[in-house]
mmCIF file of C-alpha atoms in Angstrom:
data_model
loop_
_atom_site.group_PDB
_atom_site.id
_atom_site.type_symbol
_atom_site.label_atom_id
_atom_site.label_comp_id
_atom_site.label_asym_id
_atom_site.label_seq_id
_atom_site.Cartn_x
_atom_site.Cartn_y
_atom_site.Cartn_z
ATOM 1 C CA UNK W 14 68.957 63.759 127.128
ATOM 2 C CA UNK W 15 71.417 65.952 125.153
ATOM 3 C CA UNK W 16 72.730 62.907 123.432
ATOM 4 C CA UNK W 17 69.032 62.049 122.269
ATOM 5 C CA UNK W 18 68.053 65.272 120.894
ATOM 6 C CA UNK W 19 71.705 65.435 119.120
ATOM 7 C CA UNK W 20 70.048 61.779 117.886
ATOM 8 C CA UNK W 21 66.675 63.180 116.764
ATOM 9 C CA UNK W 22 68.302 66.183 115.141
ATOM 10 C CA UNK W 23 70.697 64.299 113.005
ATOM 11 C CA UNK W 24 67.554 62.156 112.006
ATOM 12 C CA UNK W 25 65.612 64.795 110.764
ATOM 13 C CA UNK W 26 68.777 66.164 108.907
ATOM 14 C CA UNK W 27 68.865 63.067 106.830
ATOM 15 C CA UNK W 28 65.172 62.898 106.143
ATOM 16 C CA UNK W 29 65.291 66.277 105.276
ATOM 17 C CA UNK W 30 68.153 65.637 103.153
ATOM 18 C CA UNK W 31 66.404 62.958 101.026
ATOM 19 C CA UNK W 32 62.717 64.451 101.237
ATOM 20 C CA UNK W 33 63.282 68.272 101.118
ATOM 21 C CA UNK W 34 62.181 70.459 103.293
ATOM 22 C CA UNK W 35 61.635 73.704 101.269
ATOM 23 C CA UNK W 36 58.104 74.743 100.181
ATOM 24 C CA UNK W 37 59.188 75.540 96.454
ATOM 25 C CA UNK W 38 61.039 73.123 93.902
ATOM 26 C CA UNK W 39 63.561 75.397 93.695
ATOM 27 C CA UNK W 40 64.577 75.347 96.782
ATOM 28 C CA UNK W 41 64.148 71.809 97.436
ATOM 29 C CA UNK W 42 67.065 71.497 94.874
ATOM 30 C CA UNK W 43 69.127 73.255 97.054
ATOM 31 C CA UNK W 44 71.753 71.827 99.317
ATOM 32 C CA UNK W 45 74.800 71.872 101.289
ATOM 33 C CA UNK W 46 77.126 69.480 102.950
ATOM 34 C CA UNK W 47 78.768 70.494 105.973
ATOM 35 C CA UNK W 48 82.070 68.830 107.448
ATOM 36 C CA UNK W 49 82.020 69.935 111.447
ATOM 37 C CA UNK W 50 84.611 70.164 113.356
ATOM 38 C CA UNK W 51 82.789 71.383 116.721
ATOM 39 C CA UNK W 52 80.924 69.485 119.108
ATOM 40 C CA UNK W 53 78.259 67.327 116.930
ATOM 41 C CA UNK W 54 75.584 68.758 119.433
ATOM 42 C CA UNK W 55 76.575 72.305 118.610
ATOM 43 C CA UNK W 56 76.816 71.195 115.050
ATOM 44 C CA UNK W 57 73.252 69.223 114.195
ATOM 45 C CA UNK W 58 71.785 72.242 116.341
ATOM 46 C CA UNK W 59 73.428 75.286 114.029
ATOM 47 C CA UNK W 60 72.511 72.595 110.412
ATOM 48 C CA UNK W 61 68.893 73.059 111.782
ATOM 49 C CA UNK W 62 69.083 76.329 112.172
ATOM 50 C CA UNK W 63 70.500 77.366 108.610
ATOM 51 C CA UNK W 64 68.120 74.916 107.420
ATOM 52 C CA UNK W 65 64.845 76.438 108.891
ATOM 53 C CA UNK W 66 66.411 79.858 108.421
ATOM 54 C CA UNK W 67 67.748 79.550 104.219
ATOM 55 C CA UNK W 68 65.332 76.504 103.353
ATOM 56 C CA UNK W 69 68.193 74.703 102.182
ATOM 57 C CA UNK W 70 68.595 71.297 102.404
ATOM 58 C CA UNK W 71 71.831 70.768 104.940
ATOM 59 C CA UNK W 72 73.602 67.449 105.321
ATOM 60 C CA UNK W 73 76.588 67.153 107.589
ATOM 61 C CA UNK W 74 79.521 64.705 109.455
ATOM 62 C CA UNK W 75 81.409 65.242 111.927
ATOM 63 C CA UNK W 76 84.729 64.909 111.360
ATOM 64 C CA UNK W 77 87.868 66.579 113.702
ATOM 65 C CA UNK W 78 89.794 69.365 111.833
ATOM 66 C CA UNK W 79 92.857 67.042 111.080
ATOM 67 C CA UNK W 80 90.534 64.297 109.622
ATOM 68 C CA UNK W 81 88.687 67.341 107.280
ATOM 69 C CA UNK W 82 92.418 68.309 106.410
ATOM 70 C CA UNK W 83 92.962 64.917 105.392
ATOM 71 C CA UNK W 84 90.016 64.584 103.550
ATOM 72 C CA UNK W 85 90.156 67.170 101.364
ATOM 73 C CA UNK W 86 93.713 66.298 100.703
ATOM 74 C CA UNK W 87 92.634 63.153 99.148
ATOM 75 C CA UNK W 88 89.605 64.686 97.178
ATOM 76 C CA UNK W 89 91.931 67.066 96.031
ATOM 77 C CA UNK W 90 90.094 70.092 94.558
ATOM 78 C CA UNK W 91 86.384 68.184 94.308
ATOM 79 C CA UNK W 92 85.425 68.265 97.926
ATOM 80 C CA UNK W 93 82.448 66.201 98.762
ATOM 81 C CA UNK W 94 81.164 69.047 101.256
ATOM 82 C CA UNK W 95 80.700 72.276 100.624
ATOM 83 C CA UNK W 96 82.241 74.316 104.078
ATOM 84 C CA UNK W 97 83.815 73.663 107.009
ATOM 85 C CA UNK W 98 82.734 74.930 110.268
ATOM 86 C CA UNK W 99 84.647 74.758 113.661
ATOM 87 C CA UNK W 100 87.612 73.832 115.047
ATOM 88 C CA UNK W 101 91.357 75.393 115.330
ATOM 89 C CA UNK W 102 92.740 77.113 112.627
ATOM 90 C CA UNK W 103 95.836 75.940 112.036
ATOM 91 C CA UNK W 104 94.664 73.390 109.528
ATOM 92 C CA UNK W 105 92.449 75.541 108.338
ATOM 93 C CA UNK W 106 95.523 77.737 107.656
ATOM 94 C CA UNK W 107 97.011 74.507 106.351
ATOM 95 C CA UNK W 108 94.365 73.913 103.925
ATOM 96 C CA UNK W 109 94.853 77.125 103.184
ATOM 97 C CA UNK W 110 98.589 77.133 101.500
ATOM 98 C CA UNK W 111 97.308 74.081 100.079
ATOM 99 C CA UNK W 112 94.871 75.814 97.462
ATOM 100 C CA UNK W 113 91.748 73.750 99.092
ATOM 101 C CA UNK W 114 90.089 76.816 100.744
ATOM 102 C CA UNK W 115 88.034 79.201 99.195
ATOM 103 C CA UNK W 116 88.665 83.128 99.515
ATOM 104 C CA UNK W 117 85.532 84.626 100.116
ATOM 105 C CA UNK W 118 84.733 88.271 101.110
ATOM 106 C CA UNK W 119 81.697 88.151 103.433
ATOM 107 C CA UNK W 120 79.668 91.195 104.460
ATOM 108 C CA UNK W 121 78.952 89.961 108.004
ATOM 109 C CA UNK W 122 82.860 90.050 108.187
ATOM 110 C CA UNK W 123 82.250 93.343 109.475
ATOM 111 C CA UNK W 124 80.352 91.763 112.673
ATOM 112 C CA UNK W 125 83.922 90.452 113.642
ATOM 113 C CA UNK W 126 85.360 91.741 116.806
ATOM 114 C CA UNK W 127 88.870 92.068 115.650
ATOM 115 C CA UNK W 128 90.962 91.602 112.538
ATOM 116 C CA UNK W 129 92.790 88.830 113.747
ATOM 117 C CA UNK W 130 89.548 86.684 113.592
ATOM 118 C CA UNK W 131 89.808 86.472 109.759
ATOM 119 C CA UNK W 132 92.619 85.097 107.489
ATOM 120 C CA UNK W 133 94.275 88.009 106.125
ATOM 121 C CA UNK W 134 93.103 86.682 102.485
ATOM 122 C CA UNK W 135 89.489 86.096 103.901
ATOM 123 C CA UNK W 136 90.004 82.374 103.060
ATOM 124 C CA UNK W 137 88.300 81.856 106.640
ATOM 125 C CA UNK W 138 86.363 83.209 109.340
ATOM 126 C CA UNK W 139 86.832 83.085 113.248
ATOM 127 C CA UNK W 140 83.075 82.502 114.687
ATOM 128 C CA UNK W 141 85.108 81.618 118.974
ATOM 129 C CA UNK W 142 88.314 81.423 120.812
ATOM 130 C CA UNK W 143 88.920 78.349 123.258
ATOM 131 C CA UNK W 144 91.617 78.515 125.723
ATOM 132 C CA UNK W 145 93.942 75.306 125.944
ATOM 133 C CA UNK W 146 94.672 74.303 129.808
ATOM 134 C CA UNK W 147 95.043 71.466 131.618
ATOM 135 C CA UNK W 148 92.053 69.281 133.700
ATOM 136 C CA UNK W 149 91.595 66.177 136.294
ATOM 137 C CA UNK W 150 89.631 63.920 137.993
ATOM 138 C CA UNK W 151 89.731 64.742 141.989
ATOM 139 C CA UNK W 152 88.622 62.297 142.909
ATOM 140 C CA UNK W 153 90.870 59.663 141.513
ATOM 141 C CA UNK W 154 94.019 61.780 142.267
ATOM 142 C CA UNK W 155 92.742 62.313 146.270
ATOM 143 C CA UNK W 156 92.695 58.389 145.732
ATOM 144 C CA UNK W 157 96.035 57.756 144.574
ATOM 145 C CA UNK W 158 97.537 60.407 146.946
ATOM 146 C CA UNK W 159 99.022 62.967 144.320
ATOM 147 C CA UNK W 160 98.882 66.449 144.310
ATOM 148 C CA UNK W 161 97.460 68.140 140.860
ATOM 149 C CA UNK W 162 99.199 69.744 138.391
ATOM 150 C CA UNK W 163 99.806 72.924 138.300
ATOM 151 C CA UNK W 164 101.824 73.914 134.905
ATOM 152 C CA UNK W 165 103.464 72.310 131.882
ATOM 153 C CA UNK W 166 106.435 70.715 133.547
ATOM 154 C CA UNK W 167 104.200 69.230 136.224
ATOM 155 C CA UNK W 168 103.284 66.862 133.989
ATOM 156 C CA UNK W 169 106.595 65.050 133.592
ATOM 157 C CA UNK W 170 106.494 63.808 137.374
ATOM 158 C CA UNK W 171 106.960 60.001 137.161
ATOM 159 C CA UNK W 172 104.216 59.776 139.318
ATOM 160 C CA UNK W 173 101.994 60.822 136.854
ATOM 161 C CA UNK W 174 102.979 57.321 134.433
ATOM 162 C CA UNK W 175 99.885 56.164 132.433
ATOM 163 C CA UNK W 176 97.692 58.921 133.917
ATOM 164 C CA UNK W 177 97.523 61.688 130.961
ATOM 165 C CA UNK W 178 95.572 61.980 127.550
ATOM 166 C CA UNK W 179 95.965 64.113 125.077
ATOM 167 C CA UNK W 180 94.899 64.733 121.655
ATOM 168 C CA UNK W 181 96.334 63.225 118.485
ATOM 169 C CA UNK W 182 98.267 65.422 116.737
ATOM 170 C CA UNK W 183 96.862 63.657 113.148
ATOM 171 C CA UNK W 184 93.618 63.475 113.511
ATOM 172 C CA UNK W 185 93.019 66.792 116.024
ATOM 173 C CA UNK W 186 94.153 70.431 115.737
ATOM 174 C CA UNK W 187 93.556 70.680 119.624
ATOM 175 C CA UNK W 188 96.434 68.406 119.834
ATOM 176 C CA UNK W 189 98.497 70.509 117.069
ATOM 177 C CA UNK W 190 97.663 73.458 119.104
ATOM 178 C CA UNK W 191 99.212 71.648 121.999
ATOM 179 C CA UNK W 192 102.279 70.716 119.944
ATOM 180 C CA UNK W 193 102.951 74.935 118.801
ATOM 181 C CA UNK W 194 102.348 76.054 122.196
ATOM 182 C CA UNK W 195 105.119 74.303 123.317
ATOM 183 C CA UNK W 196 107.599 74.720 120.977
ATOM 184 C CA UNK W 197 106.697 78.725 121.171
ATOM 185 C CA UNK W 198 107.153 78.541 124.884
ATOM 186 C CA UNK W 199 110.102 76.580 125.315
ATOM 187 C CA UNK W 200 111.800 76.553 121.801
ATOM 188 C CA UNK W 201 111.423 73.317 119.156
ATOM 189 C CA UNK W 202 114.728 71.329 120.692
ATOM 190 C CA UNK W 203 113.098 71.810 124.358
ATOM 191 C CA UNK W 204 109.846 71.356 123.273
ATOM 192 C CA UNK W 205 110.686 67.664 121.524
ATOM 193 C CA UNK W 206 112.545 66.747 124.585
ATOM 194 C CA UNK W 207 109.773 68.015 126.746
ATOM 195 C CA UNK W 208 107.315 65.741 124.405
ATOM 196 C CA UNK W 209 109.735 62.320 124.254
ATOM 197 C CA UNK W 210 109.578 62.314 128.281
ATOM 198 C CA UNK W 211 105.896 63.603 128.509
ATOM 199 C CA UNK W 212 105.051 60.258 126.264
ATOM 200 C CA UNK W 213 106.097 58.130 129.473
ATOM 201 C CA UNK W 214 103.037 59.193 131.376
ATOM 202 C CA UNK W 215 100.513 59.110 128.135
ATOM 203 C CA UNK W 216 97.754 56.542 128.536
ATOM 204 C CA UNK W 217 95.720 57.496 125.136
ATOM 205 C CA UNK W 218 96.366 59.692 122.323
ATOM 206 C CA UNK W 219 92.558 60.674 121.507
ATOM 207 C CA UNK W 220 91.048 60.687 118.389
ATOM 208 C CA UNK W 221 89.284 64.400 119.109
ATOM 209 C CA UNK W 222 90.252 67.232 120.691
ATOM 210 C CA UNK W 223 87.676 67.058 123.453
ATOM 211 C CA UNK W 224 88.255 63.315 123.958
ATOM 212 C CA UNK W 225 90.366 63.417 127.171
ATOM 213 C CA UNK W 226 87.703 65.744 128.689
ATOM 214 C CA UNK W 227 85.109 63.050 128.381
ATOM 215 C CA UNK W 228 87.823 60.392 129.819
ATOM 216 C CA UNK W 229 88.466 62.238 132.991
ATOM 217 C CA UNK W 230 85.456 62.711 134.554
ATOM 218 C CA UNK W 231 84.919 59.271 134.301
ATOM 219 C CA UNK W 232 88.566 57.856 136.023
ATOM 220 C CA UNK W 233 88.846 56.099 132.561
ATOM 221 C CA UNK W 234 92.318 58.667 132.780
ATOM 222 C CA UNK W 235 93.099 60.578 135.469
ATOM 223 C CA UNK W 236 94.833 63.968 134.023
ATOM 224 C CA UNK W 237 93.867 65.318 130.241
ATOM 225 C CA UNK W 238 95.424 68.422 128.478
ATOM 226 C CA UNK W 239 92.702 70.742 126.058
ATOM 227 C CA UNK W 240 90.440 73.269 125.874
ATOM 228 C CA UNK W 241 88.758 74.400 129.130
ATOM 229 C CA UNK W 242 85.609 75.241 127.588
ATOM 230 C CA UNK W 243 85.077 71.235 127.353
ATOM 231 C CA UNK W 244 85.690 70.934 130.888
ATOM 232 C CA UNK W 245 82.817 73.855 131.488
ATOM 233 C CA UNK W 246 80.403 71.393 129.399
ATOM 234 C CA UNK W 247 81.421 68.567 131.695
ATOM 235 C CA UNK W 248 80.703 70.240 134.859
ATOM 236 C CA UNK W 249 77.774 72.073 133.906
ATOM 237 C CA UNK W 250 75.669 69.973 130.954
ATOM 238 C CA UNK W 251 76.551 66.741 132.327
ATOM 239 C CA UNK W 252 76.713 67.536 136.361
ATOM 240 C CA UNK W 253 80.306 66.129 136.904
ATOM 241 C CA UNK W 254 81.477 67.790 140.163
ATOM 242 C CA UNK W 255 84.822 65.574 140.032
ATOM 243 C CA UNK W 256 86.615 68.096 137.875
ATOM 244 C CA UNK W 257 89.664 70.073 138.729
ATOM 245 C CA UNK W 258 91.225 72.461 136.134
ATOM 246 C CA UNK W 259 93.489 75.182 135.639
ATOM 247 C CA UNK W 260 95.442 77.759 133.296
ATOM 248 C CA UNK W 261 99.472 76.418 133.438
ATOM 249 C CA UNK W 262 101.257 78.906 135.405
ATOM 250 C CA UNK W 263 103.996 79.467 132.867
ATOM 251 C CA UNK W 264 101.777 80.931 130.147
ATOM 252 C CA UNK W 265 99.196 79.160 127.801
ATOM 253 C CA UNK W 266 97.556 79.631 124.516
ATOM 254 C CA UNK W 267 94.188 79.865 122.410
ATOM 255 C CA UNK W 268 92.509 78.726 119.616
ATOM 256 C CA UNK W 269 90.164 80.851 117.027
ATOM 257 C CA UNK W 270 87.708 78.476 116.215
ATOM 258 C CA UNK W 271 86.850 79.100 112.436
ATOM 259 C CA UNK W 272 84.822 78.367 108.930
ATOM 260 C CA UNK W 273 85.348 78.471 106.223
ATOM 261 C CA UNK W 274 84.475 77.515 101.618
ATOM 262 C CA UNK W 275 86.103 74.772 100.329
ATOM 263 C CA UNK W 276 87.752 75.442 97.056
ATOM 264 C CA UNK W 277 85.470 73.846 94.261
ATOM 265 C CA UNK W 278 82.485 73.248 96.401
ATOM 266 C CA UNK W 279 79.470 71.927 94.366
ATOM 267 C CA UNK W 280 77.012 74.720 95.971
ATOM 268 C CA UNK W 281 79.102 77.783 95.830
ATOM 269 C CA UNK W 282 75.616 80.374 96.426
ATOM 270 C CA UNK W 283 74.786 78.019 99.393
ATOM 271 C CA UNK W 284 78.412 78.171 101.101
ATOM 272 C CA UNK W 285 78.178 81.870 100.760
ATOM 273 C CA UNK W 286 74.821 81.965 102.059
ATOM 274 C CA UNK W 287 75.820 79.818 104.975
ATOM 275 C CA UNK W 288 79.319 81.422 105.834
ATOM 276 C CA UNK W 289 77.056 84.671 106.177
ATOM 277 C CA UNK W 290 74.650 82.792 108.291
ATOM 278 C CA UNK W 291 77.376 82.029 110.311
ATOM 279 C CA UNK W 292 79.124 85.129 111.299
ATOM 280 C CA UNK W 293 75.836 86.279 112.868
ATOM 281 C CA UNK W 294 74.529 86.416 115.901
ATOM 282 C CA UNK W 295 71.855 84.393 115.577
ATOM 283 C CA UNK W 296 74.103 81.415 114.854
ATOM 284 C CA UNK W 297 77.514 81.946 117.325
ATOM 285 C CA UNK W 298 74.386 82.135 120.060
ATOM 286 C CA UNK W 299 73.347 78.378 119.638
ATOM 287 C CA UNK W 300 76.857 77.493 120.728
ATOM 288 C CA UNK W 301 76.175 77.871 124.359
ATOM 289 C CA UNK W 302 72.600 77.265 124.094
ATOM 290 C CA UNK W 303 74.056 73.690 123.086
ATOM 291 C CA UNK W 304 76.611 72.934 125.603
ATOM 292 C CA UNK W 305 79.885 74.850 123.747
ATOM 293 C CA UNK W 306 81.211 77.397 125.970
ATOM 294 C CA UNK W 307 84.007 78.641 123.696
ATOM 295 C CA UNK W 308 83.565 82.978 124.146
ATOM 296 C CA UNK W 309 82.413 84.516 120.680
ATOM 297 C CA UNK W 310 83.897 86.485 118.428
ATOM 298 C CA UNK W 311 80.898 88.184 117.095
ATOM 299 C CA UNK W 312 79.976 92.028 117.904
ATOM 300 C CA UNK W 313 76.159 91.675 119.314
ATOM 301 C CA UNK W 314 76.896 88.041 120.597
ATOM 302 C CA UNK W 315 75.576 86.798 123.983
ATOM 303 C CA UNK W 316 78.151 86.638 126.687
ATOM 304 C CA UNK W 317 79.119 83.285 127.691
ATOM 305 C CA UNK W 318 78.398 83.455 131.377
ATOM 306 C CA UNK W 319 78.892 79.701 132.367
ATOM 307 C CA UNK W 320 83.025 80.629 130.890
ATOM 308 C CA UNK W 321 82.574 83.461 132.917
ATOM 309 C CA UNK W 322 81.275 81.985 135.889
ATOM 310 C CA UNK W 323 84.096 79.428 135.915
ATOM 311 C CA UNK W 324 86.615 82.092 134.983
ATOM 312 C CA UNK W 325 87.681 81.376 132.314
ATOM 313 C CA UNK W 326 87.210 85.394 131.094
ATOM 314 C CA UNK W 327 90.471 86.231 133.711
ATOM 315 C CA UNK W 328 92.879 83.633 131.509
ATOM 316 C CA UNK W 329 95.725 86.024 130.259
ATOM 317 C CA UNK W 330 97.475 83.913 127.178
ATOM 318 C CA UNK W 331 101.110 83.985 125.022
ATOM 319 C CA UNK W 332 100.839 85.996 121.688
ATOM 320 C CA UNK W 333 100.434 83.038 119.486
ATOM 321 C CA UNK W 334 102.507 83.132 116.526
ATOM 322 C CA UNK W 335 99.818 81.282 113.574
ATOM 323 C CA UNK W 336 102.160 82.685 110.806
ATOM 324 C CA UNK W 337 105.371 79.998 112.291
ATOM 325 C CA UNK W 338 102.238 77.384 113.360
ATOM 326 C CA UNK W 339 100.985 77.564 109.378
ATOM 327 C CA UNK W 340 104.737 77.765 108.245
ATOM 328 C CA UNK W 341 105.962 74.970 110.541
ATOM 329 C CA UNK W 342 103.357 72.840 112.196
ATOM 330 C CA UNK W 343 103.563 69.899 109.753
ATOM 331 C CA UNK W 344 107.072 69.853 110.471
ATOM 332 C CA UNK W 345 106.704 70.029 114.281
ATOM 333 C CA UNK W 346 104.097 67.354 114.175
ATOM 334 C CA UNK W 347 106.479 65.014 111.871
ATOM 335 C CA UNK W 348 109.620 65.450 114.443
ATOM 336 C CA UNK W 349 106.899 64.540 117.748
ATOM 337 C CA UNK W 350 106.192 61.195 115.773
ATOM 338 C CA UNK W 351 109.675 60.719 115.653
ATOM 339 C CA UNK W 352 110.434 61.243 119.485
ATOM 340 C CA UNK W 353 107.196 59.754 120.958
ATOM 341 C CA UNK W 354 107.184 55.495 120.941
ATOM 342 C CA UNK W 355 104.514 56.128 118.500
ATOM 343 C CA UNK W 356 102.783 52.848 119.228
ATOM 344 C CA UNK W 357 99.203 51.675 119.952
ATOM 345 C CA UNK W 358 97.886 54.922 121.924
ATOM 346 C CA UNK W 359 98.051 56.732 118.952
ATOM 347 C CA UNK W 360 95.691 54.759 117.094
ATOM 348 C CA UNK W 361 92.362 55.814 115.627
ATOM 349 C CA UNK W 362 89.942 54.498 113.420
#
């Protein structure tokens, strides 16, 4: 059902897109273009919303935050969307040093609960946070007889071989994320090592960051490392009782997931319009009223109870360092390529 209305949503995007849906010329002339890196359910739902709230026209894709990076690489200062909405912000911060954001002060910055959920030269925005932890199917490990994991290092045990997914570093900043945790935890030298002999017991690289918690539930792998609030959707939207998680015992991390102006978007007034739109209320609130269970950054913003109810509220996390993720991710990310067989599971279309 969720899958069809995501369906009927994006439908009525692109008919919108090519008819209008304003009652005025002038603002049938308006648009924007979107590149989401959330949940596309989360995303069609909040492009409605804008739509029906502005009377712009909104077109969007979804694309994971290291694909957008990518893409905006290439186009290279003439973007072909106007603003980027969700996912982790280290390639946001990325883009960022890179000259392809756009620093813009928003008033409904001051809806933020925090400082730390804005880049310090307002080139984006935080709108969640997402906690990264590790998940598995029950009832395929009560099958093969092994106990489940219980922290980082648990991971290595040779029993585990072909078993785990995780997210591809190039295409996913959940699997970045993964990457700096590690090498904050346990220093870059242990954290390579710890990578090279984790790669023994990887079955699939995934394209997205939520791709290994749409694997496990359904045995197609057995043990998946991301963000916990995808496991919530899996247990409670789709009615998977099969799922086993949990918070590594030797500290984890989080994500702020963000948005953001790309530098020489083609509707500046409509990217400002929308990045106010977004630090709102009314829009953080269709995350979990769509199935994304990330808690909100946003003073006046409903509480997440389904996070809450799996307790996910109670997850103490390391002090991530973004300054050394923006300074050396790319780096870390080139040396894992180097150490991991780098071979068919990390391919994507």
């Amino acid at each position: 059902m969720k899958k069809l209305l995501v369906l009927v949503l994006s439908v009525c995007l692109s008919c919108t897109t090519l008819v209008g849906c304003s009652s005025s010329e002038e603002e049938e002339d308006r648009e924007l273009v979107i590149y989401g890196s959330c949940e596309e359910e989360y995303l069609a739902a909040v492009a409605v919303a804008f739509e029906e709230y502005s009377g712009i026209s909104v077109s969007y894709q979804r694309l994971s935050t290291g694909e957008v990076l990518t893409k905006i690489e290439e186009e290279d200062g003439n973007p072909s969307a106007d603003v980027w909405f969700g996912g982790t912000t280290d390639p946001y911060n990325e883009a960022a040093e890179l000259g392809l954001l756009y620093a813009y002060d928003a008033e409904n910055a001051e809806n933020l609960i925090g400082d730390q959920y804005k880049h310090e030269d307002n080139y984006w925005y935080g709108i969640y946070t997402g906690i990264l932890g590790i998940f598995w199917n029950t009832e395929e490990l009560d099958r093969l007889g092994l106990e489940a994991p219980s922290d980082w290092d648990d991971l290595l045990n040779p029993e585990y071989e072909g078993l785990i997914a995780f997210a591809n570093p190039n295409t996913s900043g959940t699997g970045l994320l993964f990457i700096n945790t590690m090498v904050q935890i346990m220093g870059e030298d242990a954290a390579m090592d710890y990578f090279a002999e984790l790669d023994n017991n990887i079955m699939q690289y995934t394209k997205s960051g939520s791709g290994a918690s749409k694997m496990v539930p359904l045995g197609e792998v057995v043990i998946g490392v991301g963000f916990l609030h995808d496991v919530v959707y899996q247990i409670v939207d789709m009615g998977y009782d099969n799922i086993g998680m949990t918070a590594p015992t030797s500290g984890t991390s989080y994500e702020i997931g963000a948005t953001a102006i790309f530098e020489g978007a083609t509707n500046m007034d409509e990217a400002q319009e929308f990045i106010e739109f977004a630090l709102s209320p009314d829009c953080v609130d269709i995350a979990q009223e769509n199935g994304s269970y990330q808690f909100l950054v946003i003073d006046g913003a409903a509480d997440v109870q389904a996070a809450v109810d799996a307790g996910l509220d109670t997850i103490e996390t390391i002090e991530y360092d973004f300054e050394d993720a923006t300074a050396n991710g790319s780096a870390y990310r080139e040396t894992f390529f180097e150490v991991i067989n780098n071979d068919d599971r990390v391919m994507t279309e």
